[in-house]
PDB file of C-alpha atoms in Angstrom:
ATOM      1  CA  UNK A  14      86.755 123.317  68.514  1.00  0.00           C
ATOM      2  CA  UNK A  15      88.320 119.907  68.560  1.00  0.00           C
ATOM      3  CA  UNK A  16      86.248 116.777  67.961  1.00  0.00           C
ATOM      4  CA  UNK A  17      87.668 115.207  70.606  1.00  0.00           C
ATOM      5  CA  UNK A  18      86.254 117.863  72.875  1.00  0.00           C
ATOM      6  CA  UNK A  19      83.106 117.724  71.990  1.00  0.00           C
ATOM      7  CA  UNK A  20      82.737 113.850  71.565  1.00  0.00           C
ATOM      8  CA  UNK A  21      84.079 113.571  75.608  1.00  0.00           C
ATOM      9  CA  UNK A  22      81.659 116.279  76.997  1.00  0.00           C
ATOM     10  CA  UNK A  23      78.706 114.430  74.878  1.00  0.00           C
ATOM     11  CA  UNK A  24      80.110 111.517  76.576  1.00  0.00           C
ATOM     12  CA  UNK A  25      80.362 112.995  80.163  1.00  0.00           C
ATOM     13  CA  UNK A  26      76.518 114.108  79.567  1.00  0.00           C
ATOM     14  CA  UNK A  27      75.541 111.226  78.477  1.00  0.00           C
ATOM     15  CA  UNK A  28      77.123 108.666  81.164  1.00  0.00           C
ATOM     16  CA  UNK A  29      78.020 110.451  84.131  1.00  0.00           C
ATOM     17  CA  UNK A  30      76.184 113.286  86.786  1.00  0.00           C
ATOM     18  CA  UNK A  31      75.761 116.209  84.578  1.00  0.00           C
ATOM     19  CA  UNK A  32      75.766 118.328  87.764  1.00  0.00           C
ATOM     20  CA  UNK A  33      80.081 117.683  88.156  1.00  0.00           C
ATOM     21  CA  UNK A  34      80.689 119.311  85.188  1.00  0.00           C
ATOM     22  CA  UNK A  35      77.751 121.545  84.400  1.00  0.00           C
ATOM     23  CA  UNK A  36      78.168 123.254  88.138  1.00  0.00           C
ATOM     24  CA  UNK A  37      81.413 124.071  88.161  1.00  0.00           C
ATOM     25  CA  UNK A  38      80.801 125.375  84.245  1.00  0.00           C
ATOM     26  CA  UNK A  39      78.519 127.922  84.920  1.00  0.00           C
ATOM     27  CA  UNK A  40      80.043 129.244  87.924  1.00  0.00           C
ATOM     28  CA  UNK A  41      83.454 129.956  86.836  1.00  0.00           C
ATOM     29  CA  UNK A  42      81.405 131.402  83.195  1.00  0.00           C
ATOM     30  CA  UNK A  43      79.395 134.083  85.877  1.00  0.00           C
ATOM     31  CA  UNK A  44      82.453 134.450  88.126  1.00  0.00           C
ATOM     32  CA  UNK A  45      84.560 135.786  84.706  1.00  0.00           C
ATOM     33  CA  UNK A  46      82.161 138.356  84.231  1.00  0.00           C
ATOM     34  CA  UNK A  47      80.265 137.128  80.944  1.00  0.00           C
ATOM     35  CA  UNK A  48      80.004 139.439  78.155  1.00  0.00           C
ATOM     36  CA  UNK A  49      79.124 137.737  75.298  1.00  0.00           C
ATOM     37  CA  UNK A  50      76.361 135.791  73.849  1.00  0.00           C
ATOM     38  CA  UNK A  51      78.522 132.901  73.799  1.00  0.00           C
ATOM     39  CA  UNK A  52      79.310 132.927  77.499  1.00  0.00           C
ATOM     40  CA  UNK A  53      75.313 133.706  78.117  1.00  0.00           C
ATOM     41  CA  UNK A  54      74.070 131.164  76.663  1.00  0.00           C
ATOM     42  CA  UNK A  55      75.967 128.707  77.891  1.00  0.00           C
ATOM     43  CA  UNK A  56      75.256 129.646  81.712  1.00  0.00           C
ATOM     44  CA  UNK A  57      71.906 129.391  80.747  1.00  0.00           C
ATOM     45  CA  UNK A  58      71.877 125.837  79.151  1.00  0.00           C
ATOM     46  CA  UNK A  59      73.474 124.864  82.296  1.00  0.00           C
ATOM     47  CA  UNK A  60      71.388 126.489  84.570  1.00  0.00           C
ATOM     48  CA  UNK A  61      68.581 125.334  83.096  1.00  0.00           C
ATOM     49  CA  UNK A  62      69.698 121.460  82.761  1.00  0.00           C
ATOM     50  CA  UNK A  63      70.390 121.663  86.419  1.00  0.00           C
ATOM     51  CA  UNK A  64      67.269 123.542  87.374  1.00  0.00           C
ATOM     52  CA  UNK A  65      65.185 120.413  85.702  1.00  0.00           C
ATOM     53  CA  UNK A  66      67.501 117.497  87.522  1.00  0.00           C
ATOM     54  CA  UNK A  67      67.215 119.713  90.968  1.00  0.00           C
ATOM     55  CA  UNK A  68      63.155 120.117  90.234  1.00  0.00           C
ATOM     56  CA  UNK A  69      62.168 116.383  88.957  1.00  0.00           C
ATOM     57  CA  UNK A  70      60.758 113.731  90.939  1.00  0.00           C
ATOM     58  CA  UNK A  71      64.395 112.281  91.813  1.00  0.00           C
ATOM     59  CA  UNK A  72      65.196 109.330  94.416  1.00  0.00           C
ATOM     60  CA  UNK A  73      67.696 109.932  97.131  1.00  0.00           C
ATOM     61  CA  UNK A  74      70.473 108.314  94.862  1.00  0.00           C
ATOM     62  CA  UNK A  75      69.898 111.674  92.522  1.00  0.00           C
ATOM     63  CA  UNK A  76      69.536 114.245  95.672  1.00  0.00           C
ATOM     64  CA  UNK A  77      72.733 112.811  97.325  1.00  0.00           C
ATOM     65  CA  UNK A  78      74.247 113.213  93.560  1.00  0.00           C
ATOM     66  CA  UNK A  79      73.535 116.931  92.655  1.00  0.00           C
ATOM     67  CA  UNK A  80      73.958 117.756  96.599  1.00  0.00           C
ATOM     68  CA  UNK A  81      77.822 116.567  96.335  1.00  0.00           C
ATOM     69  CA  UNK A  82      78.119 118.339  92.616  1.00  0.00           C
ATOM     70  CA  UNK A  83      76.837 121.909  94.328  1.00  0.00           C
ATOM     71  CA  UNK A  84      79.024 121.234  97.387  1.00  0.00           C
ATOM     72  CA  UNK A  85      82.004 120.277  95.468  1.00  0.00           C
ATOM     73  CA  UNK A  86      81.651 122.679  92.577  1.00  0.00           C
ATOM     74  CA  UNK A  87      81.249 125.795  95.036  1.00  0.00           C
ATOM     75  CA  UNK A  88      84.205 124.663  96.943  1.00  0.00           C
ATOM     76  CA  UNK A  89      86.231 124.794  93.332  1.00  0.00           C
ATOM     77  CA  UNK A  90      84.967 127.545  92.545  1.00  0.00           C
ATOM     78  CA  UNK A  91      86.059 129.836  95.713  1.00  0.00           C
ATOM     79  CA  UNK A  92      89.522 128.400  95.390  1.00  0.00           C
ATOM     80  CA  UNK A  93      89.970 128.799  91.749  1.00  0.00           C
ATOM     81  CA  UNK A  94      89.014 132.575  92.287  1.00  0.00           C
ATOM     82  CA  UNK A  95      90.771 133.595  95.371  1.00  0.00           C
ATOM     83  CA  UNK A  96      93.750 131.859  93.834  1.00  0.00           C
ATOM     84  CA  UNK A  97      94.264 130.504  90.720  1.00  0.00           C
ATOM     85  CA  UNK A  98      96.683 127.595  90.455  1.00  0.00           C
ATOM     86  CA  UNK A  99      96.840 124.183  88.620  1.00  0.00           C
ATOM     87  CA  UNK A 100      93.461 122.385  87.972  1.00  0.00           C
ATOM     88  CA  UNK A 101      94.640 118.869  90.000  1.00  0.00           C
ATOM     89  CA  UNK A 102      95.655 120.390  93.347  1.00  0.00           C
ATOM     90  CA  UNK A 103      92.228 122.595  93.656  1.00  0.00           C
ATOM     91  CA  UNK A 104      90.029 119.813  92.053  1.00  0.00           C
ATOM     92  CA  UNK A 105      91.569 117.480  94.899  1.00  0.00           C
ATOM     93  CA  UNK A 106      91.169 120.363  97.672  1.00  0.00           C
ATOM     94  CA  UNK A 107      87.858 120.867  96.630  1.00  0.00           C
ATOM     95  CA  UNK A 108      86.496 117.156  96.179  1.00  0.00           C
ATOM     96  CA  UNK A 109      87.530 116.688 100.295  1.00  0.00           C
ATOM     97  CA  UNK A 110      85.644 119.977 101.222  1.00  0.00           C
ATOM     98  CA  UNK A 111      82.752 118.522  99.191  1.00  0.00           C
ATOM     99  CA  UNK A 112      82.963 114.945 100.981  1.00  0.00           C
ATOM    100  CA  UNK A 113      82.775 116.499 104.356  1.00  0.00           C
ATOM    101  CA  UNK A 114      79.811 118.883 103.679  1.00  0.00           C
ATOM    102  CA  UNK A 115      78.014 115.830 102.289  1.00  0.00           C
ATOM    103  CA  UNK A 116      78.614 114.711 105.322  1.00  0.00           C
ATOM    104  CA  UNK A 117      77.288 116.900 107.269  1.00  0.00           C
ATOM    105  CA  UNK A 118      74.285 117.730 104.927  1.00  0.00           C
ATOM    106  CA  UNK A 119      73.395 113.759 105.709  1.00  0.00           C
ATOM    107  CA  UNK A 120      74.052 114.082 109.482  1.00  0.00           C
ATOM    108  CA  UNK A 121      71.367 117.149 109.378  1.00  0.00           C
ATOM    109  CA  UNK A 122      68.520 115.705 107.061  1.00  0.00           C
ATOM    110  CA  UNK A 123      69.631 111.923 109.301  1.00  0.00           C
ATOM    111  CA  UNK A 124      70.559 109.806 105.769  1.00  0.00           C
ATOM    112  CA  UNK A 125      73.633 107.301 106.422  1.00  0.00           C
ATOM    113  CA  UNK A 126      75.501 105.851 103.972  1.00  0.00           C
ATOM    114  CA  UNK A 127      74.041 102.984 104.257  1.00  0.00           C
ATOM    115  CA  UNK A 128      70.625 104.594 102.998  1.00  0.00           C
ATOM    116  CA  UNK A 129      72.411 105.575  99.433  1.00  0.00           C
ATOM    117  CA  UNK A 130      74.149 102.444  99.058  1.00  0.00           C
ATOM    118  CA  UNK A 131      70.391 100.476  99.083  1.00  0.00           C
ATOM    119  CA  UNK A 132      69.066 103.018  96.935  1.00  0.00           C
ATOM    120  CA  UNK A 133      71.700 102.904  94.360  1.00  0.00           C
ATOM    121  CA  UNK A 134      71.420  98.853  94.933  1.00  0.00           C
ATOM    122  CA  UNK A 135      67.119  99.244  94.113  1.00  0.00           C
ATOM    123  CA  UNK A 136      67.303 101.797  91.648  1.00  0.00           C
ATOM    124  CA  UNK A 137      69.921  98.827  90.109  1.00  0.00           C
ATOM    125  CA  UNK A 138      67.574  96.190  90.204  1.00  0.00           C
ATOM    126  CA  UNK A 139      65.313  98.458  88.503  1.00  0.00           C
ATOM    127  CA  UNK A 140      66.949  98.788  85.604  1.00  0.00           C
ATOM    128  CA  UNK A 141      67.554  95.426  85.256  1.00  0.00           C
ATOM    129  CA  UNK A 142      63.668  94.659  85.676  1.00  0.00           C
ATOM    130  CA  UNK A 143      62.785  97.052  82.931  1.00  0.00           C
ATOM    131  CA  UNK A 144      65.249  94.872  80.897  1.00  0.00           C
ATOM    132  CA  UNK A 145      64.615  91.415  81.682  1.00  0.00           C
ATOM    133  CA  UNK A 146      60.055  92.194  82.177  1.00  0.00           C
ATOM    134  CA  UNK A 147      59.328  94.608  79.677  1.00  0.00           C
ATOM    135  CA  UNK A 148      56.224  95.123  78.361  1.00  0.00           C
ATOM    136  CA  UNK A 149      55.655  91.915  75.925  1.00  0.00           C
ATOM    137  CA  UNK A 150      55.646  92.535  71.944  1.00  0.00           C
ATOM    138  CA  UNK A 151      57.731  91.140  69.381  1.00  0.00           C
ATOM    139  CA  UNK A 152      60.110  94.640  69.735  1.00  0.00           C
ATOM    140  CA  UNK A 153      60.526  93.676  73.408  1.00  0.00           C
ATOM    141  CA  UNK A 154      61.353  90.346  73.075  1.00  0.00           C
ATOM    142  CA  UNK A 155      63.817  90.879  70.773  1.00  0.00           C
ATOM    143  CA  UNK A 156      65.093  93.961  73.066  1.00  0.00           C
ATOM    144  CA  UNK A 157      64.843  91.249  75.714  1.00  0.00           C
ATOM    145  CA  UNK A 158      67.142  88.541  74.092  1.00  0.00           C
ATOM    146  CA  UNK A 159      69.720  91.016  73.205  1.00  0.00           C
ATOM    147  CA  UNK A 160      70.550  92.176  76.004  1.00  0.00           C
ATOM    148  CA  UNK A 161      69.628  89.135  78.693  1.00  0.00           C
ATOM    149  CA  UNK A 162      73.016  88.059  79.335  1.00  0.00           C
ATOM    150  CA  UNK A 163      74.716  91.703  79.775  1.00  0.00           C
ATOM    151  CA  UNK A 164      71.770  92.254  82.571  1.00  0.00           C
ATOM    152  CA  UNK A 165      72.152  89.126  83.809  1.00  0.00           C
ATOM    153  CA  UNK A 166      76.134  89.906  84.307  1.00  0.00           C
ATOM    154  CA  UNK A 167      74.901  93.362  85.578  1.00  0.00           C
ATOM    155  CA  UNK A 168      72.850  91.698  88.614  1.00  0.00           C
ATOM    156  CA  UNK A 169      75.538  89.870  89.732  1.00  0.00           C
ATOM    157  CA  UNK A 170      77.675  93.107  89.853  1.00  0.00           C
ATOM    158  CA  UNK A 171      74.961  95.460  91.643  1.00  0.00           C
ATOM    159  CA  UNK A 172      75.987  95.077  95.136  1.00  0.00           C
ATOM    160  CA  UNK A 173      79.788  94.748  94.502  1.00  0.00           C
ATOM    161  CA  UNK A 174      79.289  98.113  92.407  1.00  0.00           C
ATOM    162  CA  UNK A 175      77.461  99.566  95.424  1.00  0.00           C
ATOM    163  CA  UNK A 176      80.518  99.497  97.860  1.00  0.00           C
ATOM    164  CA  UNK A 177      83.007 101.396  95.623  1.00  0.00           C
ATOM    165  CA  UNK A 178      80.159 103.852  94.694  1.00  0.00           C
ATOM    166  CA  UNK A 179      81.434 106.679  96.474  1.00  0.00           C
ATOM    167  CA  UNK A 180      84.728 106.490  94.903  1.00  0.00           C
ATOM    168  CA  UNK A 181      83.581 106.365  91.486  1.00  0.00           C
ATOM    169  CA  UNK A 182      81.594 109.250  92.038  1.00  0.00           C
ATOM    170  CA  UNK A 183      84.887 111.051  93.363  1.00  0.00           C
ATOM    171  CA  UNK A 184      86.705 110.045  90.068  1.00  0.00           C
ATOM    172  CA  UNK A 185      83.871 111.477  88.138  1.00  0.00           C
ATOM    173  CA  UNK A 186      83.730 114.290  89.862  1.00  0.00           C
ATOM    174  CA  UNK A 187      87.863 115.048  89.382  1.00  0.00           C
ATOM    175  CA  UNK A 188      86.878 114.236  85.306  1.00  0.00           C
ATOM    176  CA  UNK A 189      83.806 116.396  85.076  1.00  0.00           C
ATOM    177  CA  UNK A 190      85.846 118.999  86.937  1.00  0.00           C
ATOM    178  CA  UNK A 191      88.763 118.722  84.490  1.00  0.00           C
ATOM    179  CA  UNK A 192      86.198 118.826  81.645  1.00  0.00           C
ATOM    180  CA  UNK A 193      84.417 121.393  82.874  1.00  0.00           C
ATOM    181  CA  UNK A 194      87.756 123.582  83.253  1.00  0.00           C
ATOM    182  CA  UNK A 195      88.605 122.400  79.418  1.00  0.00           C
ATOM    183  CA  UNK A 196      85.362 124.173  77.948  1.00  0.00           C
ATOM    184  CA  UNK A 197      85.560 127.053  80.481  1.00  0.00           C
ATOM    185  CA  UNK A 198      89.225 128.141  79.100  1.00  0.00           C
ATOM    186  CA  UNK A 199      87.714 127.792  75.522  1.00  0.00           C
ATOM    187  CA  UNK A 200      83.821 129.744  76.215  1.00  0.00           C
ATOM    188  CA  UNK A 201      85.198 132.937  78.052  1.00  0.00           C
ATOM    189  CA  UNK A 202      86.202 135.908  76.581  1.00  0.00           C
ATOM    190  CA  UNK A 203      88.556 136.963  79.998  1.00  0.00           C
ATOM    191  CA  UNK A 204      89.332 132.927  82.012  1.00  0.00           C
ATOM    192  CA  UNK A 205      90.974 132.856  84.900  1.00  0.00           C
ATOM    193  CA  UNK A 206      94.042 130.914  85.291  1.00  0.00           C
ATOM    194  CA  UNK A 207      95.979 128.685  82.761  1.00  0.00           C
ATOM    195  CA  UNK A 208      94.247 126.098  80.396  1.00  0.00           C
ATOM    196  CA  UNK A 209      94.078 122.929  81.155  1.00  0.00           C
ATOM    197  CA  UNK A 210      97.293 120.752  80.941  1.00  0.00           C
ATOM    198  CA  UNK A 211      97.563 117.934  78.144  1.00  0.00           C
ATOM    199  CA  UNK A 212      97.244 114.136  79.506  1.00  0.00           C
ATOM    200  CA  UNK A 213     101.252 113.644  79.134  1.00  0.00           C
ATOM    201  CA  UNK A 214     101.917 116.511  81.836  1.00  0.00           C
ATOM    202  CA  UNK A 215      99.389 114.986  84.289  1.00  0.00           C
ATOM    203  CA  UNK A 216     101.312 114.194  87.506  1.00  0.00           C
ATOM    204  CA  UNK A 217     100.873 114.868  91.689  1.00  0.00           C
ATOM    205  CA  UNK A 218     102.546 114.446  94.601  1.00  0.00           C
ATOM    206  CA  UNK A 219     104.640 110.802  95.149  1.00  0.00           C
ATOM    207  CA  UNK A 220     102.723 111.199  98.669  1.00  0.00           C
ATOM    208  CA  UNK A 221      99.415 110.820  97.495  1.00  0.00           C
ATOM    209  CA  UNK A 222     100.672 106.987  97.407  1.00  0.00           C
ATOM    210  CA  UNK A 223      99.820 106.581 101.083  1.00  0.00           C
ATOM    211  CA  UNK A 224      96.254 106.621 100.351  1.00  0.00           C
ATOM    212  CA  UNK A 225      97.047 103.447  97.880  1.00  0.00           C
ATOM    213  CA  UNK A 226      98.842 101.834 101.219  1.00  0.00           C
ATOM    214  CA  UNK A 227      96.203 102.755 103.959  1.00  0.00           C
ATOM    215  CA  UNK A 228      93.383 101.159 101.762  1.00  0.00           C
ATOM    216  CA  UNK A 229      95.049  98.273 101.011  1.00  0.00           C
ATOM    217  CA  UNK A 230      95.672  97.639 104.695  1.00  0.00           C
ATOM    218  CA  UNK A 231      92.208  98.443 105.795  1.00  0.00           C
ATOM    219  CA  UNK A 232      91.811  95.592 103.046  1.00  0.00           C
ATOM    220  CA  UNK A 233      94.018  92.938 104.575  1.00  0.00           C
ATOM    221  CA  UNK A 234      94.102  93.595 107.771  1.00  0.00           C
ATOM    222  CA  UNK A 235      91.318  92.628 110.481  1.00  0.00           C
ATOM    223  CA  UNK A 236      89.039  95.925 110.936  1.00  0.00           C
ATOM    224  CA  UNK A 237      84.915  96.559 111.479  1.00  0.00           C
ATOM    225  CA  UNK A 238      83.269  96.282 108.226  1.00  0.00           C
ATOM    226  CA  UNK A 239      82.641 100.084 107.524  1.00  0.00           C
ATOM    227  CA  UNK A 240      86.588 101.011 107.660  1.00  0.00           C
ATOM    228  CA  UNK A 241      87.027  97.784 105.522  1.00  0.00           C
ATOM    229  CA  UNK A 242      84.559  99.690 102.798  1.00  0.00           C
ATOM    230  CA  UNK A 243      86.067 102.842 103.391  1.00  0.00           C
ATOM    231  CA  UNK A 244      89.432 101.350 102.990  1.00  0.00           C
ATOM    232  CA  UNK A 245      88.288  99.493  99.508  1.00  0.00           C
ATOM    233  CA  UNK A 246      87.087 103.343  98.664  1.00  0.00           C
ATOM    234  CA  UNK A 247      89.977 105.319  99.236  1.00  0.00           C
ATOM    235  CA  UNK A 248      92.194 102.215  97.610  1.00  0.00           C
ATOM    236  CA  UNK A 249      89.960 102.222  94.946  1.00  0.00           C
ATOM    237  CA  UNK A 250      89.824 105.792  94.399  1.00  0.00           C
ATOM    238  CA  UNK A 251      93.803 106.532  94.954  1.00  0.00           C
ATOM    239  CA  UNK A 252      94.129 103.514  92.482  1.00  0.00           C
ATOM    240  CA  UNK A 253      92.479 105.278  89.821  1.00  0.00           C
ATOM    241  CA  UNK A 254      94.708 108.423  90.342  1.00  0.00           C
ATOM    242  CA  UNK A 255      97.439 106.210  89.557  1.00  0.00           C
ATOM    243  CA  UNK A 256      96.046 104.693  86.584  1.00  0.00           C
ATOM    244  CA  UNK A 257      95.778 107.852  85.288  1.00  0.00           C
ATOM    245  CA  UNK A 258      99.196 108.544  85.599  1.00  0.00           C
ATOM    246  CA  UNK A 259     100.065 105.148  83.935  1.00  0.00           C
ATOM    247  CA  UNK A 260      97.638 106.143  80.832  1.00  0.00           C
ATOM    248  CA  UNK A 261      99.761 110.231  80.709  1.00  0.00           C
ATOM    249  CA  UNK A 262     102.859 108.021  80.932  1.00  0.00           C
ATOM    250  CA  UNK A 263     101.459 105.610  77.616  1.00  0.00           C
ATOM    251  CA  UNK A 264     100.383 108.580  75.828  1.00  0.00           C
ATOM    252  CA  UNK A 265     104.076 109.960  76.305  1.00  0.00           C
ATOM    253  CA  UNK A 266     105.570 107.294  75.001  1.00  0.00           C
ATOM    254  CA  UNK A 267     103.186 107.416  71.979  1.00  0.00           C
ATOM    255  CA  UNK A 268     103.382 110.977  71.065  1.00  0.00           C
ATOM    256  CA  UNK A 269     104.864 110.433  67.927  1.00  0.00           C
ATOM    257  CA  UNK A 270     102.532 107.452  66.828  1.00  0.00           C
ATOM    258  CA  UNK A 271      99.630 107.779  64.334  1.00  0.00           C
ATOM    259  CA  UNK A 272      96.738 108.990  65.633  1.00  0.00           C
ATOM    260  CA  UNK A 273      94.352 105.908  63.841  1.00  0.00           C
ATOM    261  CA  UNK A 274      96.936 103.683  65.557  1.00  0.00           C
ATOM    262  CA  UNK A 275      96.589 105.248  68.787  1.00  0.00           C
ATOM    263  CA  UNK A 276      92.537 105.024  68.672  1.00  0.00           C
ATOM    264  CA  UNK A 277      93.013 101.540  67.353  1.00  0.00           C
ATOM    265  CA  UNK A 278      95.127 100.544  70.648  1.00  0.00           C
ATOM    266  CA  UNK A 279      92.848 102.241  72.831  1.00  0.00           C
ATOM    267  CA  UNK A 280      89.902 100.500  71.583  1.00  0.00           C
ATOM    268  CA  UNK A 281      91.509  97.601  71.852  1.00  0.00           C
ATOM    269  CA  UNK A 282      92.037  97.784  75.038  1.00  0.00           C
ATOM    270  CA  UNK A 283      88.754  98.267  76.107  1.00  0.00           C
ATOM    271  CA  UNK A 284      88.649  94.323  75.301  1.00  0.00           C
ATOM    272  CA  UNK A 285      90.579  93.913  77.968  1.00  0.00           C
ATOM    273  CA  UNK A 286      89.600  96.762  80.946  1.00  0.00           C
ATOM    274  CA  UNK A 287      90.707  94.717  83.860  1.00  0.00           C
ATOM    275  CA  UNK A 288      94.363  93.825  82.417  1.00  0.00           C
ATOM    276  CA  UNK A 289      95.016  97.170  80.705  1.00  0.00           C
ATOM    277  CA  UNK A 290      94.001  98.954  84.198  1.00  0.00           C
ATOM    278  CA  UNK A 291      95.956  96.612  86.517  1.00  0.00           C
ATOM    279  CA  UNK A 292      98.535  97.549  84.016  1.00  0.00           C
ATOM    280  CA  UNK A 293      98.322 101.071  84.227  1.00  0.00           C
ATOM    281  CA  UNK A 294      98.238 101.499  87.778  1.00  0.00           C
ATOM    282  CA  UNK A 295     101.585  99.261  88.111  1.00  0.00           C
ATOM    283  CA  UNK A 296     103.322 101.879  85.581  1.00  0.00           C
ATOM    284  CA  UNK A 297     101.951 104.883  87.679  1.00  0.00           C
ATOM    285  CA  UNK A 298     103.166 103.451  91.283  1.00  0.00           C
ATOM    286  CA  UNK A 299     106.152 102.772  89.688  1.00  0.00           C
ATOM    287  CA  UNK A 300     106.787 106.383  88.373  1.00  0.00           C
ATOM    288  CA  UNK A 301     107.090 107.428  92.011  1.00  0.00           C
ATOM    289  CA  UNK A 302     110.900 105.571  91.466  1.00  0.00           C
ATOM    290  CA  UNK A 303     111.664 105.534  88.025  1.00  0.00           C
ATOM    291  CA  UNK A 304     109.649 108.831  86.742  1.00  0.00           C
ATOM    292  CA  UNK A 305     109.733 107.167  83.151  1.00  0.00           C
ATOM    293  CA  UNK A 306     108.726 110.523  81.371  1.00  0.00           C
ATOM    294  CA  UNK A 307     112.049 112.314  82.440  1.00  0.00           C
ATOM    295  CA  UNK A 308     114.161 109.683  81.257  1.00  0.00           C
ATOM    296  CA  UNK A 309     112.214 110.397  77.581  1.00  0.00           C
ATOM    297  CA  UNK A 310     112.799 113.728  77.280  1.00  0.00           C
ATOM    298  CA  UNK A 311     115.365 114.978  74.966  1.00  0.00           C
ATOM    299  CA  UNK A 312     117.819 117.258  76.736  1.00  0.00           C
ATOM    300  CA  UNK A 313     118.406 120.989  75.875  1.00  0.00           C
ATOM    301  CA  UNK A 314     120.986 121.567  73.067  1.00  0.00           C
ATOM    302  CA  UNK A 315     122.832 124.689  73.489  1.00  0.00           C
ATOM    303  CA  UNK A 316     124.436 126.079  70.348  1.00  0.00           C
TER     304      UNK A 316
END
């Protein structure tokens, strides 16, 4: 099992919904027909993590959360086993089918938008409360001086972070999906479909674009506030797509680099998020023109 693997699921875990990748784990596991301890117990670990996040005392920020990870995660797994095909398409297919039965799950229990976007906004200011008032000791003040200044920075950031939370969430869930399908080719004894593709062959349809242009306009041009937010989301969301495609193009072009070097650059980077993303998206639109990985690849010598 590779390191890397296992350090980005950890990750995932860690930092993200457990429910986008744990959901879509186990039911592709019980849809393969599990026959093996290995397979078992891994449905069950999932099960059982989900079980506790579904049976806790959650807000509506965590209902709304593992509502979208069922919806979406049943909607990927129908597709993948009617019909196999590559992960991106189905993942995309299946995060839209998800959006619009969250929809409609909100429409029938009466919770707007708006209702999430305070709650994520409160359960914000929460966490920076527990931060900046803890409970006074010398350990706590300490704790306290630490990290002032990054929930200080985090304050200013909650409401900001509040519009674009939907599209996050969407990027996480394409990621936890992807990760998800990684450890599901490795657990089964018979998977379904092909393993997942390495970051250099990541690519999708030049059309997918228009959602980069539609947000943008709902941006600059004059529109009611909720298509402006929806417009930021679905420019924010189609932006990371592209970034993506900018980082698959990177990696290409570093293939044959050293692996410390390549860690060393991508930590690095991480110095400077904003730049390196703004730059990554630019290489992705511009692939749409210039597809920069075909003009690196070596053409077949016939003998």
């Amino acid at each position: 099992m590779p390191v890397s693997a296992a350090l980005g699921l950890v990750a995932y875990l860690l930092f993200a919904p457990p429910v986008f990748v744990l959901a879509p784990l186990a039911l592709m596991l019980i849809g393969s027909g599990p026959s093996t301890l290995r397979e078992w117990w891994w449905i069950a670990a999932s099960v059982l993590w989900l079980a506790f996040t579904a049976t806790r005392d959650a807000g509506l920020l965590e209902q709304t959360l593992l509502a979208a990870g069922i919806l979406v995660s049943g909607a990927f797994f129908v597709m993948m086993t009617r019909r196999p095909r590559p992960l991106f398409p189905v993942a995309l297919a299946a995060l839209f089918v998800g959006v619009a039965g969250l929809a409609f799950w909100g429409l029938w229990l009466g919770i707007g938008w708006r209702d999430v976007e305070l709650a994520f906004v409160r359960q914000g200011w929460e966490q920076v409360r527990l931060i900046l008032h803890p409970e006074f000791s010398d350990a706590s003040a300490t704790v306290t001086s630490a990290f002032q200044p990054y929930a200080e920075e985090f304050a200013q950031r909650i409401v900001p972070m509040a519009a674009i939370f939907p599209a996050v969430m969407a990027l996480l869930s394409l990621a936890g999906m992807a990760l998800a399908w990684s450890w599901y080719q490795r657990i089964s004894l018979r998977p379904i479909g092909q393993p997942l593709a390495r970051l250099t062959e990541f690519r999708f349809s030049d059309h997918l674009v228009w959602g980069v242009v539609l947000g943008l306009a709902a941006l600059v041009f004059p529109v009611p506030p909720p298509l402006s937010q929806l417009g930021g989301n679905v420019l924010f969301f189609f932006g990371g797509l592209f970034a993506v495609r900018g980082l698959a193009i990177t990696r290409t072009w570093l293939q044959l680099a050293p692996g410390p070097l390549v860690a060393f650059m991508a930590l690095s980077l991480l110095f400077i998020a904003p730049v390196a993303v703004g730059g990554l998206l630019s290489l992705g639109l511009a692939d749409i023109w210039l597809d920069f990985r075909r003009r690196f690849t070596s053409p077949t010598v016939e003998g």
